[in-house]
mmCIF file of C-alpha atoms in Angstrom:
data_model
loop_
_atom_site.group_PDB
_atom_site.id
_atom_site.type_symbol
_atom_site.label_atom_id
_atom_site.label_comp_id
_atom_site.label_asym_id
_atom_site.label_seq_id
_atom_site.Cartn_x
_atom_site.Cartn_y
_atom_site.Cartn_z
ATOM 1 C CA MET A 28 -0.054 0.059 0.062
ATOM 2 C CA PRO A 29 1.524 3.387 -0.752
ATOM 3 C CA GLU A 30 2.398 5.859 2.018
ATOM 4 C CA PRO A 31 0.297 8.705 2.253
ATOM 5 C CA LEU A 32 1.407 11.836 0.320
ATOM 6 C CA ALA A 33 1.864 13.770 3.558
ATOM 7 C CA THR A 34 4.506 11.173 4.995
ATOM 8 C CA LEU A 35 6.693 10.957 1.636
ATOM 9 C CA PRO A 36 9.947 13.360 1.852
ATOM 10 C CA ARG A 37 9.466 16.565 0.640
ATOM 11 C CA ARG A 38 11.997 17.466 -2.490
ATOM 12 C CA PRO A 39 13.817 20.519 -1.334
ATOM 13 C CA VAL A 40 13.045 23.886 -2.881
ATOM 14 C CA VAL A 41 15.805 26.234 -3.842
ATOM 15 C CA LEU A 42 14.851 30.097 -5.196
ATOM 16 C CA GLY A 43 17.749 30.730 -7.887
ATOM 17 C CA SER A 44 17.535 34.546 -7.435
ATOM 18 C CA SER A 45 18.806 37.529 -5.754
ATOM 19 C CA SER A 46 15.400 39.445 -5.972
ATOM 20 C CA ARG A 47 13.822 39.979 -2.565
ATOM 21 C CA TYR A 48 10.632 40.516 -4.336
ATOM 22 C CA ARG A 49 10.636 37.077 -5.692
ATOM 23 C CA ARG A 50 11.768 35.763 -2.276
ATOM 24 C CA GLU A 51 8.671 37.544 -0.614
ATOM 25 C CA LEU A 52 6.226 36.318 -3.310
ATOM 26 C CA LEU A 53 7.519 32.586 -2.843
ATOM 27 C CA SER A 54 7.211 32.636 0.879
ATOM 28 C CA ARG A 55 3.397 33.093 0.347
ATOM 29 C CA LEU A 56 3.433 29.354 -0.524
ATOM 30 C CA ARG A 57 4.551 28.330 2.740
ATOM 31 C CA LEU A 58 6.964 26.000 1.654
ATOM 32 C CA PRO A 59 10.615 25.734 3.214
ATOM 33 C CA PHE A 60 13.024 27.017 0.726
ATOM 34 C CA GLU A 61 16.430 28.027 0.213
ATOM 35 C CA VAL A 62 17.848 31.039 -1.627
ATOM 36 C CA ALA A 63 20.981 30.739 -4.048
ATOM 37 C CA VAL A 64 22.044 33.377 -6.466
ATOM 38 C CA PRO A 65 22.905 32.085 -9.773
ATOM 39 C CA ASP A 66 25.833 33.194 -11.559
ATOM 40 C CA VAL A 67 24.715 33.867 -14.988
ATOM 41 C CA ASP A 68 25.466 36.636 -17.185
ATOM 42 C CA GLU A 69 22.206 38.574 -18.042
ATOM 43 C CA SER A 70 23.424 40.461 -21.057
ATOM 44 C CA PRO A 71 21.089 40.249 -24.042
ATOM 45 C CA ARG A 72 22.392 38.861 -27.255
ATOM 46 C CA ALA A 73 22.376 40.336 -30.422
ATOM 47 C CA GLY A 74 18.854 40.306 -32.042
ATOM 48 C CA GLU A 75 17.299 38.737 -28.876
ATOM 49 C CA THR A 76 13.831 39.770 -28.295
ATOM 50 C CA PRO A 77 12.666 40.619 -24.681
ATOM 51 C CA ARG A 78 10.498 37.445 -24.414
ATOM 52 C CA ASP A 79 13.378 35.385 -25.648
ATOM 53 C CA LEU A 80 15.705 37.185 -23.253
ATOM 54 C CA ALA A 81 13.793 36.502 -20.295
ATOM 55 C CA LEU A 82 12.911 32.894 -21.157
ATOM 56 C CA ARG A 83 16.597 32.245 -21.815
ATOM 57 C CA LEU A 84 17.599 33.776 -18.596
ATOM 58 C CA ALA A 85 15.055 32.147 -16.272
ATOM 59 C CA LEU A 86 16.287 28.631 -17.316
ATOM 60 C CA ALA A 87 19.981 29.551 -17.174
ATOM 61 C CA LYS A 88 19.275 30.727 -13.670
ATOM 62 C CA ALA A 89 17.506 27.538 -12.753
ATOM 63 C CA ARG A 90 20.214 25.570 -14.476
ATOM 64 C CA ALA A 91 22.914 27.040 -12.836
ATOM 65 C CA VAL A 92 21.637 26.615 -9.492
ATOM 66 C CA ALA A 93 20.303 23.169 -10.233
ATOM 67 C CA SER A 94 23.949 21.930 -10.581
ATOM 68 C CA GLN A 95 24.824 23.081 -7.328
ATOM 69 C CA HIS A 96 21.504 21.603 -5.525
ATOM 70 C CA PRO A 97 20.999 18.476 -7.708
ATOM 71 C CA GLY A 98 18.292 17.039 -5.690
ATOM 72 C CA ALA A 99 16.162 20.337 -5.066
ATOM 73 C CA ALA A 100 13.544 21.556 -7.270
ATOM 74 C CA VAL A 101 15.057 24.927 -8.386
ATOM 75 C CA ILE A 102 13.310 28.007 -9.748
ATOM 76 C CA GLY A 103 14.676 30.569 -11.813
ATOM 77 C CA SER A 104 12.745 33.653 -13.162
ATOM 78 C CA ASP A 105 13.641 36.475 -14.874
ATOM 79 C CA GLN A 106 11.725 39.879 -16.320
ATOM 80 C CA VAL A 107 12.183 41.982 -19.087
ATOM 81 C CA ALA A 108 10.087 45.139 -19.727
ATOM 82 C CA ASP A 109 9.285 45.158 -23.421
ATOM 83 C CA LEU A 110 8.569 48.474 -25.135
ATOM 84 C CA ASP A 111 7.752 47.716 -28.857
ATOM 85 C CA GLY A 112 10.249 45.046 -28.993
ATOM 86 C CA GLU A 113 13.065 46.938 -27.139
ATOM 87 C CA PRO A 114 14.231 45.574 -23.664
ATOM 88 C CA LEU A 115 14.147 47.963 -20.984
ATOM 89 C CA GLY A 116 16.146 46.960 -17.921
ATOM 90 C CA LYS A 117 16.368 47.926 -14.459
ATOM 91 C CA PRO A 118 17.133 51.764 -14.193
ATOM 92 C CA GLY A 119 19.906 51.799 -11.582
ATOM 93 C CA ASP A 120 19.425 55.387 -10.808
ATOM 94 C CA HIS A 121 17.122 58.325 -10.846
ATOM 95 C CA GLU A 122 17.875 60.072 -14.114
ATOM 96 C CA ARG A 123 17.444 56.490 -16.039
ATOM 97 C CA ALA A 124 14.226 56.097 -14.165
ATOM 98 C CA VAL A 125 12.723 59.425 -15.322
ATOM 99 C CA ALA A 126 13.916 58.640 -18.750
ATOM 100 C CA GLN A 127 12.096 55.425 -18.654
ATOM 101 C CA LEU A 128 9.070 56.598 -17.206
ATOM 102 C CA ARG A 129 8.817 59.573 -19.924
ATOM 103 C CA ARG A 130 8.983 57.000 -22.428
ATOM 104 C CA MET A 131 6.557 54.903 -21.227
ATOM 105 C CA ARG A 132 3.885 57.455 -20.158
ATOM 106 C CA GLY A 133 0.631 56.965 -22.288
ATOM 107 C CA ARG A 134 1.842 53.486 -23.822
ATOM 108 C CA ALA A 135 1.631 49.962 -23.225
ATOM 109 C CA VAL A 136 4.463 47.940 -22.015
ATOM 110 C CA VAL A 137 4.608 44.130 -21.829
ATOM 111 C CA PHE A 138 6.387 42.669 -19.068
ATOM 112 C CA GLN A 139 7.892 39.763 -20.191
ATOM 113 C CA THR A 140 8.101 37.290 -16.890
ATOM 114 C CA ALA A 141 9.575 33.860 -17.519
ATOM 115 C CA VAL A 142 9.691 31.192 -14.761
ATOM 116 C CA ALA A 143 11.604 27.557 -15.140
ATOM 117 C CA VAL A 144 11.641 24.946 -12.449
ATOM 118 C CA VAL A 145 14.779 22.244 -13.036
ATOM 119 C CA CYS A 146 15.885 19.252 -10.889
ATOM 120 C CA ALA A 147 19.092 17.855 -12.069
ATOM 121 C CA GLU A 148 18.432 14.618 -10.364
ATOM 122 C CA THR A 149 15.571 13.637 -11.961
ATOM 123 C CA GLY A 150 16.065 15.196 -15.417
ATOM 124 C CA PHE A 151 13.052 17.579 -14.793
ATOM 125 C CA GLU A 152 12.730 20.777 -16.810
ATOM 126 C CA GLN A 153 9.926 23.132 -17.304
ATOM 127 C CA LEU A 154 9.906 26.799 -18.617
ATOM 128 C CA ASP A 155 6.721 29.262 -18.993
ATOM 129 C CA LEU A 156 6.130 32.756 -19.704
ATOM 130 C CA ALA A 157 3.481 35.004 -18.023
ATOM 131 C CA PRO A 158 3.438 38.192 -20.220
ATOM 132 C CA VAL A 159 1.734 41.337 -18.384
ATOM 133 C CA ARG A 160 0.594 43.959 -20.586
ATOM 134 C CA VAL A 161 0.537 47.271 -18.561
ATOM 135 C CA VAL A 162 -0.724 50.420 -20.003
ATOM 136 C CA PHE A 163 0.779 53.539 -18.383
ATOM 137 C CA ARG A 164 -1.189 56.834 -17.881
ATOM 138 C CA ASP A 165 -0.176 59.908 -19.586
ATOM 139 C CA LEU A 166 2.158 61.221 -16.615
ATOM 140 C CA GLY A 167 3.094 64.454 -16.091
ATOM 141 C CA ASP A 168 6.913 65.301 -15.160
ATOM 142 C CA GLY A 169 5.912 66.477 -11.763
ATOM 143 C CA GLU A 170 3.903 63.181 -11.209
ATOM 144 C CA ILE A 171 7.253 61.144 -12.239
ATOM 145 C CA GLU A 172 9.293 62.972 -10.063
ATOM 146 C CA SER A 173 7.115 62.879 -7.139
ATOM 147 C CA TYR A 174 6.711 59.006 -7.470
ATOM 148 C CA LEU A 175 10.399 58.539 -7.966
ATOM 149 C CA ARG A 176 11.208 60.571 -5.093
ATOM 150 C CA ALA A 177 8.758 58.394 -2.728
ATOM 151 C CA GLU A 178 9.562 54.969 -3.874
ATOM 152 C CA GLN A 179 12.910 55.088 -5.574
ATOM 153 C CA PRO A 180 12.336 51.799 -7.691
ATOM 154 C CA TYR A 181 15.389 51.820 -9.111
ATOM 155 C CA ASP A 182 16.122 48.130 -8.627
ATOM 156 C CA CYS A 183 12.803 47.414 -10.769
ATOM 157 C CA ALA A 184 12.551 46.802 -14.498
ATOM 158 C CA GLY A 185 10.239 49.534 -15.736
ATOM 159 C CA SER A 186 10.893 51.993 -12.743
ATOM 160 C CA ALA A 187 7.752 51.186 -11.173
ATOM 161 C CA ARG A 188 6.465 48.992 -8.350
ATOM 162 C CA SER A 189 2.823 47.903 -9.045
ATOM 163 C CA GLU A 190 2.526 46.661 -5.692
ATOM 164 C CA GLY A 191 2.987 50.038 -4.094
ATOM 165 C CA LEU A 192 2.698 53.742 -5.183
ATOM 166 C CA GLY A 193 3.373 52.752 -8.618
ATOM 167 C CA ILE A 194 -0.317 51.593 -8.958
ATOM 168 C CA ALA A 195 -1.234 55.107 -9.277
ATOM 169 C CA LEU A 196 1.057 55.380 -12.615
ATOM 170 C CA LEU A 197 -0.783 53.022 -14.291
ATOM 171 C CA GLN A 198 -4.234 52.900 -16.378
ATOM 172 C CA ALA A 199 -4.439 49.137 -16.861
ATOM 173 C CA ILE A 200 -2.973 45.868 -16.052
ATOM 174 C CA GLU A 201 -3.693 42.559 -17.995
ATOM 175 C CA SER A 202 -2.596 39.270 -16.986
ATOM 176 C CA ASP A 203 -3.738 35.635 -15.885
ATOM 177 C CA ASP A 204 -1.177 35.175 -13.477
ATOM 178 C CA PRO A 205 -1.633 38.231 -11.049
ATOM 179 C CA THR A 206 1.903 38.082 -9.290
ATOM 180 C CA ALA A 207 3.898 37.904 -12.386
ATOM 181 C CA LEU A 208 4.109 41.806 -12.743
ATOM 182 C CA VAL A 209 5.993 41.831 -9.197
ATOM 183 C CA GLY A 210 8.417 39.136 -10.766
ATOM 184 C CA LEU A 211 7.354 35.417 -10.051
ATOM 185 C CA PRO A 212 4.108 33.977 -11.478
ATOM 186 C CA LEU A 213 2.837 32.162 -8.708
ATOM 187 C CA ILE A 214 0.286 30.169 -10.411
ATOM 188 C CA ARG A 215 2.446 28.749 -13.062
ATOM 189 C CA THR A 216 5.255 28.308 -10.120
ATOM 190 C CA CYS A 217 2.882 25.980 -8.199
ATOM 191 C CA ARG A 218 1.994 23.933 -11.398
ATOM 192 C CA MET A 219 5.569 23.333 -12.109
ATOM 193 C CA LEU A 220 6.541 22.626 -8.549
ATOM 194 C CA ARG A 221 3.659 19.874 -8.431
ATOM 195 C CA ALA A 222 4.811 18.432 -11.776
ATOM 196 C CA ALA A 223 8.418 18.277 -10.287
ATOM 197 C CA GLY A 224 7.119 16.331 -7.079
ATOM 198 C CA VAL A 225 6.504 19.115 -4.554
ATOM 199 C CA PRO A 226 3.414 19.166 -3.069
ATOM 200 C CA ILE A 227 1.925 22.616 -2.441
ATOM 201 C CA LEU A 228 -0.874 21.985 0.243
#
């Protein structure tokens, strides 16, 4: 007779990311997990689309950490802001954030959010994309300046935190995985973890 699921040993989970936002999101699932920072070059390749860049980096991060934790289900994720096919990275400072928000005002930006789960021990690999279409309001320079001074989202792709004051910059968000915009699509992550042998509930 098979053992009840609850008594089977749980496969370890490792989040391959340096992002505090992804760490906070994954903690919502109430799973024990470790964090490991992947050593991956995140530079775009010549001609690479934002979508392909996000998918490639999510899988590369998961594979890099899985090689160090072969028995674990390793989560890798990446997000690239896509403005008409051009990737927008994290601004890093105030001036670049101002320039990004000025370019995006009144326009739609697709946040290409990719997630991968890899287990080296079993050969399991899954990869998926959760694109989020975000429409920015036609922001005035004063609004942009006030927002950036208040929240300083210089480590966020697209220079805005939708989970905070940044929601006031937006006209609409279209997504089928509501945490994808913050950086980790949890619906897809749950599906992949279950497939990798990690029970969520």
